[in-house]
mmCIF file of C-alpha atoms in Angstrom:
data_model
loop_
_atom_site.group_PDB
_atom_site.id
_atom_site.type_symbol
_atom_site.label_atom_id
_atom_site.label_comp_id
_atom_site.label_asym_id
_atom_site.label_seq_id
_atom_site.Cartn_x
_atom_site.Cartn_y
_atom_site.Cartn_z
ATOM 1 C CA UNK F 1 -0.002 -0.024 -0.058
ATOM 2 C CA UNK F 2 1.373 3.426 -1.057
ATOM 3 C CA UNK F 3 1.532 5.773 2.042
ATOM 4 C CA UNK F 4 3.144 8.796 0.329
ATOM 5 C CA UNK F 5 5.062 9.781 -2.765
ATOM 6 C CA UNK F 6 7.172 12.909 -3.287
ATOM 7 C CA UNK F 7 8.498 13.597 -6.863
ATOM 8 C CA UNK F 8 11.483 15.647 -7.780
ATOM 9 C CA UNK F 9 11.671 18.425 -10.327
ATOM 10 C CA UNK F 10 13.911 16.154 -12.550
ATOM 11 C CA UNK F 11 11.036 13.619 -12.890
ATOM 12 C CA UNK F 12 12.250 11.083 -10.433
ATOM 13 C CA UNK F 13 11.348 10.616 -6.739
ATOM 14 C CA UNK F 14 12.604 12.319 -3.640
ATOM 15 C CA UNK F 15 10.915 10.148 -1.201
ATOM 16 C CA UNK F 16 8.419 7.254 -1.039
ATOM 17 C CA UNK F 17 6.673 5.450 1.746
ATOM 18 C CA UNK F 18 4.889 2.106 1.458
ATOM 19 C CA UNK F 19 3.337 -0.488 3.703
ATOM 20 C CA UNK F 20 3.996 -4.141 2.789
ATOM 21 C CA UNK F 21 2.166 -7.087 4.326
ATOM 22 C CA UNK F 22 2.743 -10.794 4.150
ATOM 23 C CA UNK F 23 4.196 -13.827 5.794
ATOM 24 C CA UNK F 24 7.630 -13.114 7.383
ATOM 25 C CA UNK F 25 7.804 -9.875 5.418
ATOM 26 C CA UNK F 26 9.973 -7.983 7.887
ATOM 27 C CA UNK F 27 12.122 -11.074 8.546
ATOM 28 C CA UNK F 28 13.124 -10.963 4.875
ATOM 29 C CA UNK F 29 12.928 -7.378 3.796
ATOM 30 C CA UNK F 30 14.811 -6.013 6.832
ATOM 31 C CA UNK F 31 18.098 -6.699 4.961
ATOM 32 C CA UNK F 32 17.122 -4.068 2.334
ATOM 33 C CA UNK F 33 17.767 -1.256 4.949
ATOM 34 C CA UNK F 34 20.799 0.718 3.859
ATOM 35 C CA UNK F 35 22.228 2.617 0.908
ATOM 36 C CA UNK F 36 21.582 1.082 -2.519
ATOM 37 C CA UNK F 37 24.155 2.330 -5.079
ATOM 38 C CA UNK F 38 23.255 2.576 -8.751
ATOM 39 C CA UNK F 39 25.788 2.658 -11.652
ATOM 40 C CA UNK F 40 24.347 3.597 -14.958
ATOM 41 C CA UNK F 41 24.822 5.403 -18.255
ATOM 42 C CA UNK F 42 22.209 8.220 -18.661
ATOM 43 C CA UNK F 43 20.526 8.602 -22.059
ATOM 44 C CA UNK F 44 22.209 11.926 -22.796
ATOM 45 C CA UNK F 45 25.684 10.849 -21.679
ATOM 46 C CA UNK F 46 28.399 8.209 -22.453
ATOM 47 C CA UNK F 47 29.980 7.973 -18.961
ATOM 48 C CA UNK F 48 28.853 5.904 -16.075
ATOM 49 C CA UNK F 49 27.271 7.968 -13.257
ATOM 50 C CA UNK F 50 26.765 6.734 -9.704
ATOM 51 C CA UNK F 51 23.780 7.573 -7.602
ATOM 52 C CA UNK F 52 22.358 6.281 -4.404
ATOM 53 C CA UNK F 53 19.133 5.897 -2.501
ATOM 54 C CA UNK F 54 18.675 5.233 1.224
ATOM 55 C CA UNK F 55 16.157 2.498 2.130
ATOM 56 C CA UNK F 56 14.812 1.829 5.611
ATOM 57 C CA UNK F 57 12.569 -1.058 6.521
ATOM 58 C CA UNK F 58 10.613 -0.840 9.672
ATOM 59 C CA UNK F 59 8.173 -3.364 11.272
ATOM 60 C CA UNK F 60 4.674 -2.116 11.723
ATOM 61 C CA UNK F 61 4.217 -1.821 15.517
ATOM 62 C CA UNK F 62 0.968 -3.045 17.109
ATOM 63 C CA UNK F 63 -0.595 -0.799 19.680
ATOM 64 C CA UNK F 64 0.617 -3.227 22.427
ATOM 65 C CA UNK F 65 4.265 -2.558 21.289
ATOM 66 C CA UNK F 66 4.168 1.197 21.501
ATOM 67 C CA UNK F 67 1.818 3.292 23.534
ATOM 68 C CA UNK F 68 1.290 6.786 22.173
ATOM 69 C CA UNK F 69 -0.220 8.824 25.002
ATOM 70 C CA UNK F 70 -2.386 11.836 23.997
ATOM 71 C CA UNK F 71 -0.434 14.121 26.192
ATOM 72 C CA UNK F 72 2.780 13.196 24.328
ATOM 73 C CA UNK F 73 1.425 14.082 20.921
ATOM 74 C CA UNK F 74 1.358 17.519 19.153
ATOM 75 C CA UNK F 75 -1.199 17.465 16.350
ATOM 76 C CA UNK F 76 -1.127 20.185 13.682
ATOM 77 C CA UNK F 77 -3.743 20.479 10.870
ATOM 78 C CA UNK F 78 -3.321 22.366 7.624
ATOM 79 C CA UNK F 79 -4.506 22.596 4.151
ATOM 80 C CA UNK F 80 -3.180 19.952 1.800
ATOM 81 C CA UNK F 81 -0.976 21.373 -1.008
ATOM 82 C CA UNK F 82 -0.187 20.204 -4.460
ATOM 83 C CA UNK F 83 2.842 21.144 -6.834
ATOM 84 C CA UNK F 84 4.280 24.504 -6.183
ATOM 85 C CA UNK F 85 2.546 24.800 -2.889
ATOM 86 C CA UNK F 86 -0.872 25.403 -4.365
ATOM 87 C CA UNK F 87 -3.747 24.473 -2.006
ATOM 88 C CA UNK F 88 -5.783 21.600 -3.396
ATOM 89 C CA UNK F 89 -8.260 21.381 -0.447
ATOM 90 C CA UNK F 90 -10.265 24.214 0.997
ATOM 91 C CA UNK F 91 -10.480 22.549 4.366
ATOM 92 C CA UNK F 92 -7.619 21.717 6.796
ATOM 93 C CA UNK F 93 -7.542 17.952 6.001
ATOM 94 C CA UNK F 94 -3.732 17.504 6.193
ATOM 95 C CA UNK F 95 -2.296 16.318 9.490
ATOM 96 C CA UNK F 96 1.153 16.455 11.111
ATOM 97 C CA UNK F 97 1.593 14.500 14.322
ATOM 98 C CA UNK F 98 4.718 14.960 16.435
ATOM 99 C CA UNK F 99 5.747 12.509 19.229
ATOM 100 C CA UNK F 100 7.241 14.949 21.744
ATOM 101 C CA UNK F 101 9.431 12.604 23.821
ATOM 102 C CA UNK F 102 11.279 11.260 20.708
ATOM 103 C CA UNK F 103 10.739 14.152 18.282
ATOM 104 C CA UNK F 104 9.458 11.772 15.637
ATOM 105 C CA UNK F 105 7.087 13.518 13.257
ATOM 106 C CA UNK F 106 4.778 12.318 10.430
ATOM 107 C CA UNK F 107 2.721 14.245 7.981
ATOM 108 C CA UNK F 108 -0.165 12.942 5.833
ATOM 109 C CA UNK F 109 -2.211 14.607 3.279
ATOM 110 C CA UNK F 110 -3.060 11.945 0.707
ATOM 111 C CA UNK F 111 -6.624 11.284 1.945
ATOM 112 C CA UNK F 112 -9.517 13.683 1.501
ATOM 113 C CA UNK F 113 -10.573 13.786 5.178
ATOM 114 C CA UNK F 114 -8.712 14.859 8.374
ATOM 115 C CA UNK F 115 -9.754 11.671 10.173
ATOM 116 C CA UNK F 116 -8.340 9.410 7.490
ATOM 117 C CA UNK F 117 -5.048 11.364 7.315
ATOM 118 C CA UNK F 118 -4.854 11.320 11.175
ATOM 119 C CA UNK F 119 -5.361 7.584 11.263
ATOM 120 C CA UNK F 120 -2.641 6.827 8.658
ATOM 121 C CA UNK F 121 -0.256 9.286 10.397
ATOM 122 C CA UNK F 122 -0.843 7.525 13.771
ATOM 123 C CA UNK F 123 -0.141 4.242 12.099
ATOM 124 C CA UNK F 124 3.224 5.340 10.600
ATOM 125 C CA UNK F 125 4.248 7.313 13.654
ATOM 126 C CA UNK F 126 3.819 4.340 15.903
ATOM 127 C CA UNK F 127 6.134 2.260 13.499
ATOM 128 C CA UNK F 128 8.704 5.079 13.619
ATOM 129 C CA UNK F 129 8.727 5.338 17.364
ATOM 130 C CA UNK F 130 8.937 1.557 17.614
ATOM 131 C CA UNK F 131 11.866 1.455 15.124
ATOM 132 C CA UNK F 132 13.676 4.212 17.187
ATOM 133 C CA UNK F 133 13.384 2.260 20.474
ATOM 134 C CA UNK F 134 14.348 -0.959 18.647
ATOM 135 C CA UNK F 135 17.550 0.727 17.365
ATOM 136 C CA UNK F 136 18.412 2.177 20.699
ATOM 137 C CA UNK F 137 18.160 -1.254 22.221
ATOM 138 C CA UNK F 138 20.302 -2.783 19.475
ATOM 139 C CA UNK F 139 23.008 -0.041 19.872
ATOM 140 C CA UNK F 140 23.028 -0.639 23.641
ATOM 141 C CA UNK F 141 23.570 -4.344 23.226
ATOM 142 C CA UNK F 142 26.095 -3.839 20.449
ATOM 143 C CA UNK F 143 28.300 -1.694 22.691
ATOM 144 C CA UNK F 144 28.563 -4.491 25.150
ATOM 145 C CA UNK F 145 30.001 -6.927 22.689
ATOM 146 C CA UNK F 146 32.616 -5.980 20.148
ATOM 147 C CA UNK F 147 31.789 -8.911 17.924
ATOM 148 C CA UNK F 148 28.388 -7.517 17.046
ATOM 149 C CA UNK F 149 27.791 -6.764 13.355
ATOM 150 C CA UNK F 150 26.101 -3.716 11.814
ATOM 151 C CA UNK F 151 22.385 -3.233 12.369
ATOM 152 C CA UNK F 152 21.482 -2.082 8.842
ATOM 153 C CA UNK F 153 22.380 1.609 9.321
ATOM 154 C CA UNK F 154 21.604 3.721 6.300
ATOM 155 C CA UNK F 155 25.164 4.950 6.148
ATOM 156 C CA UNK F 156 26.282 1.430 4.960
ATOM 157 C CA UNK F 157 26.473 0.885 1.210
ATOM 158 C CA UNK F 158 24.960 -2.537 1.167
ATOM 159 C CA UNK F 159 24.428 -3.204 -2.550
ATOM 160 C CA UNK F 160 25.426 -1.998 -6.009
ATOM 161 C CA UNK F 161 23.268 -2.203 -9.157
ATOM 162 C CA UNK F 162 25.593 -1.967 -12.216
ATOM 163 C CA UNK F 163 23.420 -1.577 -15.231
ATOM 164 C CA UNK F 164 26.093 -1.517 -17.998
ATOM 165 C CA UNK F 165 27.448 -4.859 -16.792
ATOM 166 C CA UNK F 166 23.931 -6.189 -15.878
ATOM 167 C CA UNK F 167 25.051 -7.300 -12.430
ATOM 168 C CA UNK F 168 24.181 -6.740 -8.761
ATOM 169 C CA UNK F 169 26.628 -7.053 -5.871
ATOM 170 C CA UNK F 170 25.795 -7.340 -2.250
ATOM 171 C CA UNK F 171 28.742 -6.118 -0.224
ATOM 172 C CA UNK F 172 27.656 -7.809 2.959
ATOM 173 C CA UNK F 173 27.871 -11.379 1.611
ATOM 174 C CA UNK F 174 30.308 -10.622 -1.188
ATOM 175 C CA UNK F 175 27.798 -12.088 -3.631
ATOM 176 C CA UNK F 176 27.139 -11.076 -7.306
ATOM 177 C CA UNK F 177 24.203 -11.971 -9.510
ATOM 178 C CA UNK F 178 23.745 -11.308 -13.161
ATOM 179 C CA UNK F 179 20.458 -9.643 -14.064
ATOM 180 C CA UNK F 180 19.692 -6.302 -12.648
ATOM 181 C CA UNK F 181 16.119 -6.177 -13.664
ATOM 182 C CA UNK F 182 15.395 -9.661 -12.250
ATOM 183 C CA UNK F 183 16.665 -8.549 -8.958
ATOM 184 C CA UNK F 184 14.753 -5.291 -8.918
ATOM 185 C CA UNK F 185 11.522 -7.201 -9.819
ATOM 186 C CA UNK F 186 12.125 -9.477 -6.915
ATOM 187 C CA UNK F 187 12.504 -12.568 -8.972
ATOM 188 C CA UNK F 188 16.078 -13.177 -7.823
ATOM 189 C CA UNK F 189 16.177 -11.189 -4.566
ATOM 190 C CA UNK F 190 15.717 -14.364 -2.511
ATOM 191 C CA UNK F 191 19.266 -15.364 -3.664
ATOM 192 C CA UNK F 192 20.614 -12.513 -1.625
ATOM 193 C CA UNK F 193 18.119 -12.900 1.223
ATOM 194 C CA UNK F 194 18.975 -16.556 1.862
ATOM 195 C CA UNK F 195 22.662 -15.741 2.135
ATOM 196 C CA UNK F 196 21.988 -12.685 4.423
ATOM 197 C CA UNK F 197 19.797 -14.811 6.731
ATOM 198 C CA UNK F 198 22.511 -17.512 7.002
ATOM 199 C CA UNK F 199 25.034 -14.794 7.836
ATOM 200 C CA UNK F 200 22.794 -13.301 10.533
ATOM 201 C CA UNK F 201 22.351 -16.678 12.039
ATOM 202 C CA UNK F 202 26.171 -17.153 12.210
ATOM 203 C CA UNK F 203 26.683 -13.645 13.601
ATOM 204 C CA UNK F 204 24.076 -14.206 16.381
ATOM 205 C CA UNK F 205 25.580 -17.540 17.243
ATOM 206 C CA UNK F 206 29.105 -16.131 17.449
ATOM 207 C CA UNK F 207 27.849 -13.189 19.600
ATOM 208 C CA UNK F 208 26.096 -15.623 21.922
ATOM 209 C CA UNK F 209 29.235 -17.720 22.440
ATOM 210 C CA UNK F 210 31.164 -14.432 22.946
ATOM 211 C CA UNK F 211 28.751 -13.307 25.598
ATOM 212 C CA UNK F 212 28.905 -16.704 27.353
ATOM 213 C CA UNK F 213 32.814 -16.666 27.350
ATOM 214 C CA UNK F 214 32.751 -13.243 28.972
ATOM 215 C CA UNK F 215 30.488 -14.250 31.877
#
């Protein structure tokens, strides 16, 4: 489900948010968090250009996981705007919700009613707050054991898509697959995910034995 989409002046996209459901979806797609590097030759050029996009995958938190107290929320309403800042709605249907304790903020204006935008904003804000707390816990645990591996921080360049050579390289498992389009379509993505899941299992096992040895 598309949550929001922001296009750039050049015809591409500045930011996109989506909700994905399915069996074990976070278990598999969490490995996509990070910087994805793209190497391509533009139509109007002959040299390879490199660009990058940051991807972050968060589990959708249930209300049991994160409690958003009304007194901790700042809710602003405003008129939804279109391209160039022009108002596309005479009523204040757009909503911005800020979680004061963490500073996390989400804006929604895609729906026609304020109630719908508020519900979607709360849904996504809850996931952001949950992810923030999850990362804090991971960082705390990682500082206690030097053997811990990266947690998928967006500063890591995790994968390179080389269009001229039609190959994709995942730098975490040193694996390369031929067929950029087949990876992007998801057809061959499982090849990387299987390797990453095995690596995660090995890392956790090594961390466990390291913790046991230090006790």
